DNA sequence: GTGAAAGCGCTAACAG
DNA sequence: CTGTTAGCGCTTTCAC
């Protein structure tokens, strides 16, 4: 891009040494030259404002210092946090990051990933769902890959994943111990292993408190207006569970927020009438009137851990080792959305009115399962 | 990264042609070969799964298909939107994007940008405040640069910028015409040209409605707990403007949200007691109980326009033209946070109680300036 | 239609 | 300590 490109050759000529010596200088091999030569090269480089061409270096060394990060959409806050985690780590290790978003229209994500490989990136962090066969073909080409917050069944590969098990159990247990007697679970369609896993965790954790937790699980249709589907399911929940203190756990934050809207739109209060918690905090949380209780996915950490895994694998070169799986722990944040001060708690309970709409009855009497 | 790298040489040998011919094939110059040769090469490439090395191509062609995007922090929603705008456009033009964040610790952003240039990126989109001299030195090196949502005084350079003038005027005018008689302006310290500009726009637009709009402008200290500073200023505002219907315009969305919290924490309602609007929507907006009125920065568009500008300049090569400045228009969204239904409006007005805390008086009587 | 040869800017044997 | 030479993988004259 510079007007007249300064090359190593020009430096060598001006400094009256060979390209080799300049190259040695560039690579810090000062043992191989006199102090005087070193100084001269130094001066010429400064004078000419010479900068080595990373492309040529890369071609020669088979090292580009480039990694690719493949995400669905950078505008999703968790994705942004993950990317930042990756970038922060990479910068410290002198890598730079090429960003690929997979939910673009008109462009095949596989083409984009292939383009990364053609560029000789030294590794890939995948954080959006990928075709298993495709990823497999990549690993067979010895492309170094780390999966960040996604999994590919039957593929042994470096992975950073969230362990929701303990957190889910604890969240549910704490909600119950707050005095709620039903924790319902709302999930989008169970199309991914991760969602199925989360549901399983919910069911398992709920067993200690409720006899048939399956009845408390709602699969919400994946519609544009999640609002409507949520409203329907919520109504059903309320209907079936009149007289109980209800709490909701949402599989993800979007669903949680849809539910929050539904709850408000029904004229119900959080948490007095319905408590709500969920997974992941999109950063909005602190902006609500009271915070929402969430199991917070440590996206930044997932990113930085994934980057670390990748950089390690890259630097190992031929000396490869078995795939590593890192499980990071989410943080549990219990906040106002699931905590009811004692005096207000004793007065509330939801019932349905004639039109099958929820209304609030002031006298609460605890019932058994 | 592949186990055994397939090169153009291997392809040429297997196909019994020269590297030249294969290269011609790769570059679509089919006129220069027989149909038969073409087919043979095609087959060998498929069989070998050959992929050209983009590094080598770039070295030869002086084209990397890479651009750098320099932002402060990808976790800021507007920044993410901008990056997405850039990426979306670039992908369509077969560019890929290297992401640089400038608010990293321990790493000089200039080093990072220099690293991009060393990589022979074909251009740079800068969207975080930069040192003027540094950018100037880059342009002198003929680095192609587009500024996105930031400006550098006295530097003629391609730029995409938001024009807040009309939008600010309209927003303020509409708030007044809703029936509020004071629109106050809250801004962080006036350390940047952009903030000063915005304040100027506020003052100008307010003159038509209020005699001394300066009295309605509050510069909030830049502290970690913006909350406290906001609370203080808000109290002052309320004190000085007892008996008026107040609205607030916040210079940015963080400030707006801090103010929202302050308002709620004082037990006041939005918009009945204090209306509030601001600049930019971080995507949280729709999650509030009622939406906030905002002048929404079209970050995605800024990004895509900047990318377009850059790609155009790149493709022009030597045939350069004068710097272009594109002004994009923000969208005005008027929502519940500044709109009071008539019947509730007539009953409200804030006054201070003995302790100098605001309280709500039910009888409102309009006062003149 | 096709290929030999030179070279993009750099690094690394190898030889002094 | 230093330089000569070859070559990374590709493209492009130029010649046949």
PDB file of C-alpha atoms in Angstrom, chain B residues 110-251:
ATOM      1  CA  UNK B 110      -0.804   1.460  17.064  1.00  0.00           C
ATOM      2  CA  UNK B 111       1.235  -1.708  17.100  1.00  0.00           C
ATOM      3  CA  UNK B 112      -1.846  -3.665  16.271  1.00  0.00           C
ATOM      4  CA  UNK B 113      -2.738  -1.392  13.415  1.00  0.00           C
ATOM      5  CA  UNK B 114       0.798  -1.534  12.181  1.00  0.00           C
ATOM      6  CA  UNK B 115       0.564  -5.304  12.272  1.00  0.00           C
ATOM      7  CA  UNK B 116      -2.457  -5.087  10.011  1.00  0.00           C
ATOM      8  CA  UNK B 117      -0.536  -3.025   7.549  1.00  0.00           C
ATOM      9  CA  UNK B 118       2.394  -5.409   7.688  1.00  0.00           C
ATOM     10  CA  UNK B 119      -0.082  -8.088   6.732  1.00  0.00           C
ATOM     11  CA  UNK B 120      -0.848  -6.068   3.648  1.00  0.00           C
ATOM     12  CA  UNK B 121      -4.452  -5.439   4.441  1.00  0.00           C
ATOM     13  CA  UNK B 122      -5.930  -3.515   1.572  1.00  0.00           C
ATOM     14  CA  UNK B 123      -7.567  -0.947   3.754  1.00  0.00           C
ATOM     15  CA  UNK B 124      -8.615   0.065   7.226  1.00  0.00           C
ATOM     16  CA  UNK B 125     -11.860   1.100   8.787  1.00  0.00           C
ATOM     17  CA  UNK B 126     -11.286   3.127  11.903  1.00  0.00           C
ATOM     18  CA  UNK B 127     -14.106   3.458  14.331  1.00  0.00           C
ATOM     19  CA  UNK B 128     -12.398   4.377  17.544  1.00  0.00           C
ATOM     20  CA  UNK B 129     -10.722   7.578  18.409  1.00  0.00           C
ATOM     21  CA  UNK B 130      -7.255   7.706  17.068  1.00  0.00           C
ATOM     22  CA  UNK B 131      -4.283   9.895  17.432  1.00  0.00           C
ATOM     23  CA  UNK B 132      -4.439  12.418  14.645  1.00  0.00           C
ATOM     24  CA  UNK B 133      -0.730  12.383  13.886  1.00  0.00           C
ATOM     25  CA  UNK B 134      -0.743   8.620  13.673  1.00  0.00           C
ATOM     26  CA  UNK B 135      -3.599   8.482  11.232  1.00  0.00           C
ATOM     27  CA  UNK B 136      -1.998  11.219   9.231  1.00  0.00           C
ATOM     28  CA  UNK B 137       1.201   9.235   8.975  1.00  0.00           C
ATOM     29  CA  UNK B 138      -0.812   6.274   7.753  1.00  0.00           C
ATOM     30  CA  UNK B 139      -2.515   8.217   5.019  1.00  0.00           C
ATOM     31  CA  UNK B 140       0.849   9.530   3.960  1.00  0.00           C
ATOM     32  CA  UNK B 141       1.950   5.941   3.560  1.00  0.00           C
ATOM     33  CA  UNK B 142      -1.002   5.642   1.209  1.00  0.00           C
ATOM     34  CA  UNK B 143      -2.889   3.367   3.519  1.00  0.00           C
ATOM     35  CA  UNK B 144      -6.526   3.461   2.536  1.00  0.00           C
ATOM     36  CA  UNK B 145      -8.604   4.517   5.467  1.00  0.00           C
ATOM     37  CA  UNK B 146     -12.249   5.162   6.116  1.00  0.00           C
ATOM     38  CA  UNK B 147     -13.433   6.698   9.352  1.00  0.00           C
ATOM     39  CA  UNK B 148     -16.670   5.253  10.603  1.00  0.00           C
ATOM     40  CA  UNK B 149     -18.550   7.228  13.182  1.00  0.00           C
ATOM     41  CA  UNK B 150     -15.555   9.199  14.274  1.00  0.00           C
ATOM     42  CA  UNK B 151     -13.771  12.197  12.904  1.00  0.00           C
ATOM     43  CA  UNK B 152     -10.302  13.553  12.877  1.00  0.00           C
ATOM     44  CA  UNK B 153     -10.165  17.269  12.645  1.00  0.00           C
ATOM     45  CA  UNK B 154      -8.285  18.769   9.770  1.00  0.00           C
ATOM     46  CA  UNK B 155      -7.852  15.519   7.962  1.00  0.00           C
ATOM     47  CA  UNK B 156      -9.499  15.062   4.637  1.00  0.00           C
ATOM     48  CA  UNK B 157     -10.387  11.439   4.510  1.00  0.00           C
ATOM     49  CA  UNK B 158     -13.301   9.199   3.591  1.00  0.00           C
ATOM     50  CA  UNK B 159     -15.749   9.328   6.449  1.00  0.00           C
ATOM     51  CA  UNK B 160     -19.163   8.050   7.418  1.00  0.00           C
ATOM     52  CA  UNK B 161     -20.761  10.104  10.091  1.00  0.00           C
ATOM     53  CA  UNK B 162     -24.149  10.537  11.704  1.00  0.00           C
ATOM     54  CA  UNK B 163     -26.038  13.738  11.180  1.00  0.00           C
ATOM     55  CA  UNK B 164     -27.849  14.382  14.427  1.00  0.00           C
ATOM     56  CA  UNK B 165     -28.930  17.859  13.581  1.00  0.00           C
ATOM     57  CA  UNK B 166     -32.371  17.318  12.171  1.00  0.00           C
ATOM     58  CA  UNK B 167     -33.129  14.433  14.459  1.00  0.00           C
ATOM     59  CA  UNK B 168     -32.211  16.342  17.587  1.00  0.00           C
ATOM     60  CA  UNK B 169     -34.309  19.285  16.558  1.00  0.00           C
ATOM     61  CA  UNK B 170     -37.234  17.070  15.792  1.00  0.00           C
ATOM     62  CA  UNK B 171     -36.957  15.062  18.975  1.00  0.00           C
ATOM     63  CA  UNK B 172     -36.897  18.141  21.146  1.00  0.00           C
ATOM     64  CA  UNK B 173     -39.675  19.771  19.258  1.00  0.00           C
ATOM     65  CA  UNK B 174     -41.838  16.696  19.573  1.00  0.00           C
ATOM     66  CA  UNK B 175     -41.212  16.383  23.275  1.00  0.00           C
ATOM     67  CA  UNK B 176     -42.263  19.962  23.766  1.00  0.00           C
ATOM     68  CA  UNK B 177     -45.304  19.452  21.648  1.00  0.00           C
ATOM     69  CA  UNK B 178     -46.220  16.480  23.797  1.00  0.00           C
ATOM     70  CA  UNK B 179     -46.813  19.017  26.511  1.00  0.00           C
ATOM     71  CA  UNK B 180     -43.565  19.029  28.447  1.00  0.00           C
ATOM     72  CA  UNK B 181     -42.257  22.436  29.265  1.00  0.00           C
ATOM     73  CA  UNK B 182     -38.649  21.686  30.078  1.00  0.00           C
ATOM     74  CA  UNK B 183     -36.332  19.371  28.203  1.00  0.00           C
ATOM     75  CA  UNK B 184     -33.070  19.012  30.081  1.00  0.00           C
ATOM     76  CA  UNK B 185     -29.903  17.667  28.580  1.00  0.00           C
ATOM     77  CA  UNK B 186     -27.497  15.339  30.337  1.00  0.00           C
ATOM     78  CA  UNK B 187     -24.102  14.764  28.871  1.00  0.00           C
ATOM     79  CA  UNK B 188     -20.841  13.181  29.947  1.00  0.00           C
ATOM     80  CA  UNK B 189     -17.880  15.555  30.160  1.00  0.00           C
ATOM     81  CA  UNK B 190     -17.497  17.503  26.941  1.00  0.00           C
ATOM     82  CA  UNK B 191     -14.198  15.961  26.041  1.00  0.00           C
ATOM     83  CA  UNK B 192     -14.916  15.098  22.436  1.00  0.00           C
ATOM     84  CA  UNK B 193     -15.974  17.200  19.470  1.00  0.00           C
ATOM     85  CA  UNK B 194     -18.945  14.928  18.998  1.00  0.00           C
ATOM     86  CA  UNK B 195     -20.289  15.654  22.466  1.00  0.00           C
ATOM     87  CA  UNK B 196     -19.790  19.354  22.072  1.00  0.00           C
ATOM     88  CA  UNK B 197     -21.615  19.214  18.791  1.00  0.00           C
ATOM     89  CA  UNK B 198     -24.509  17.398  20.330  1.00  0.00           C
ATOM     90  CA  UNK B 199     -24.763  19.879  23.147  1.00  0.00           C
ATOM     91  CA  UNK B 200     -24.732  22.721  20.642  1.00  0.00           C
ATOM     92  CA  UNK B 201     -27.536  21.043  18.755  1.00  0.00           C
ATOM     93  CA  UNK B 202     -29.511  20.715  21.947  1.00  0.00           C
ATOM     94  CA  UNK B 203     -29.061  24.359  22.851  1.00  0.00           C
ATOM     95  CA  UNK B 204     -29.976  25.542  19.431  1.00  0.00           C
ATOM     96  CA  UNK B 205     -33.047  23.381  19.166  1.00  0.00           C
ATOM     97  CA  UNK B 206     -34.173  24.344  22.624  1.00  0.00           C
ATOM     98  CA  UNK B 207     -34.040  28.053  22.029  1.00  0.00           C
ATOM     99  CA  UNK B 208     -37.313  28.010  20.236  1.00  0.00           C
ATOM    100  CA  UNK B 209     -39.009  26.698  23.346  1.00  0.00           C
ATOM    101  CA  UNK B 210     -37.081  27.984  26.318  1.00  0.00           C
ATOM    102  CA  UNK B 211     -35.378  31.255  27.045  1.00  0.00           C
ATOM    103  CA  UNK B 212     -32.155  30.012  28.635  1.00  0.00           C
ATOM    104  CA  UNK B 213     -31.554  26.445  27.594  1.00  0.00           C
ATOM    105  CA  UNK B 214     -28.049  26.523  29.090  1.00  0.00           C
ATOM    106  CA  UNK B 215     -29.630  26.166  32.487  1.00  0.00           C
ATOM    107  CA  UNK B 216     -31.049  22.880  31.381  1.00  0.00           C
ATOM    108  CA  UNK B 217     -27.766  21.318  30.388  1.00  0.00           C
ATOM    109  CA  UNK B 218     -25.979  19.106  32.881  1.00  0.00           C
ATOM    110  CA  UNK B 219     -22.505  17.802  32.491  1.00  0.00           C
ATOM    111  CA  UNK B 220     -22.225  14.564  34.410  1.00  0.00           C
ATOM    112  CA  UNK B 221     -18.954  13.622  35.997  1.00  0.00           C
ATOM    113  CA  UNK B 222     -17.300  10.656  34.434  1.00  0.00           C
ATOM    114  CA  UNK B 223     -17.221   8.408  37.440  1.00  0.00           C
ATOM    115  CA  UNK B 224     -17.494   4.713  37.831  1.00  0.00           C
ATOM    116  CA  UNK B 225     -20.800   5.224  39.547  1.00  0.00           C
ATOM    117  CA  UNK B 226     -22.517   7.437  37.077  1.00  0.00           C
ATOM    118  CA  UNK B 227     -25.541   6.724  39.163  1.00  0.00           C
ATOM    119  CA  UNK B 228     -24.517   9.067  41.940  1.00  0.00           C
ATOM    120  CA  UNK B 229     -23.530  11.904  39.685  1.00  0.00           C
ATOM    121  CA  UNK B 230     -26.791  11.508  37.810  1.00  0.00           C
ATOM    122  CA  UNK B 231     -28.764  11.507  40.993  1.00  0.00           C
ATOM    123  CA  UNK B 232     -27.187  14.718  42.115  1.00  0.00           C
ATOM    124  CA  UNK B 233     -27.795  16.458  38.831  1.00  0.00           C
ATOM    125  CA  UNK B 234     -31.285  15.151  38.556  1.00  0.00           C
ATOM    126  CA  UNK B 235     -32.075  16.425  41.999  1.00  0.00           C
ATOM    127  CA  UNK B 236     -30.759  19.787  41.037  1.00  0.00           C
ATOM    128  CA  UNK B 237     -32.856  19.768  37.918  1.00  0.00           C
ATOM    129  CA  UNK B 238     -35.968  18.862  39.833  1.00  0.00           C
ATOM    130  CA  UNK B 239     -35.290  21.456  42.461  1.00  0.00           C
ATOM    131  CA  UNK B 240     -34.810  24.226  39.966  1.00  0.00           C
ATOM    132  CA  UNK B 241     -37.812  23.271  37.937  1.00  0.00           C
ATOM    133  CA  UNK B 242     -40.532  22.634  40.406  1.00  0.00           C
ATOM    134  CA  UNK B 243     -43.909  22.822  38.906  1.00  0.00           C
ATOM    135  CA  UNK B 244     -42.759  22.039  35.429  1.00  0.00           C
ATOM    136  CA  UNK B 245     -43.347  19.017  33.325  1.00  0.00           C
ATOM    137  CA  UNK B 246     -39.854  17.741  32.856  1.00  0.00           C
ATOM    138  CA  UNK B 247     -38.260  15.643  30.178  1.00  0.00           C
ATOM    139  CA  UNK B 248     -34.669  14.554  29.880  1.00  0.00           C
ATOM    140  CA  UNK B 249     -32.525  13.954  26.863  1.00  0.00           C
ATOM    141  CA  UNK B 250     -29.423  11.877  27.516  1.00  0.00           C
ATOM    142  CA  UNK B 251     -26.350  12.119  25.349  1.00  0.00           C
TER     143      UNK B 251
END
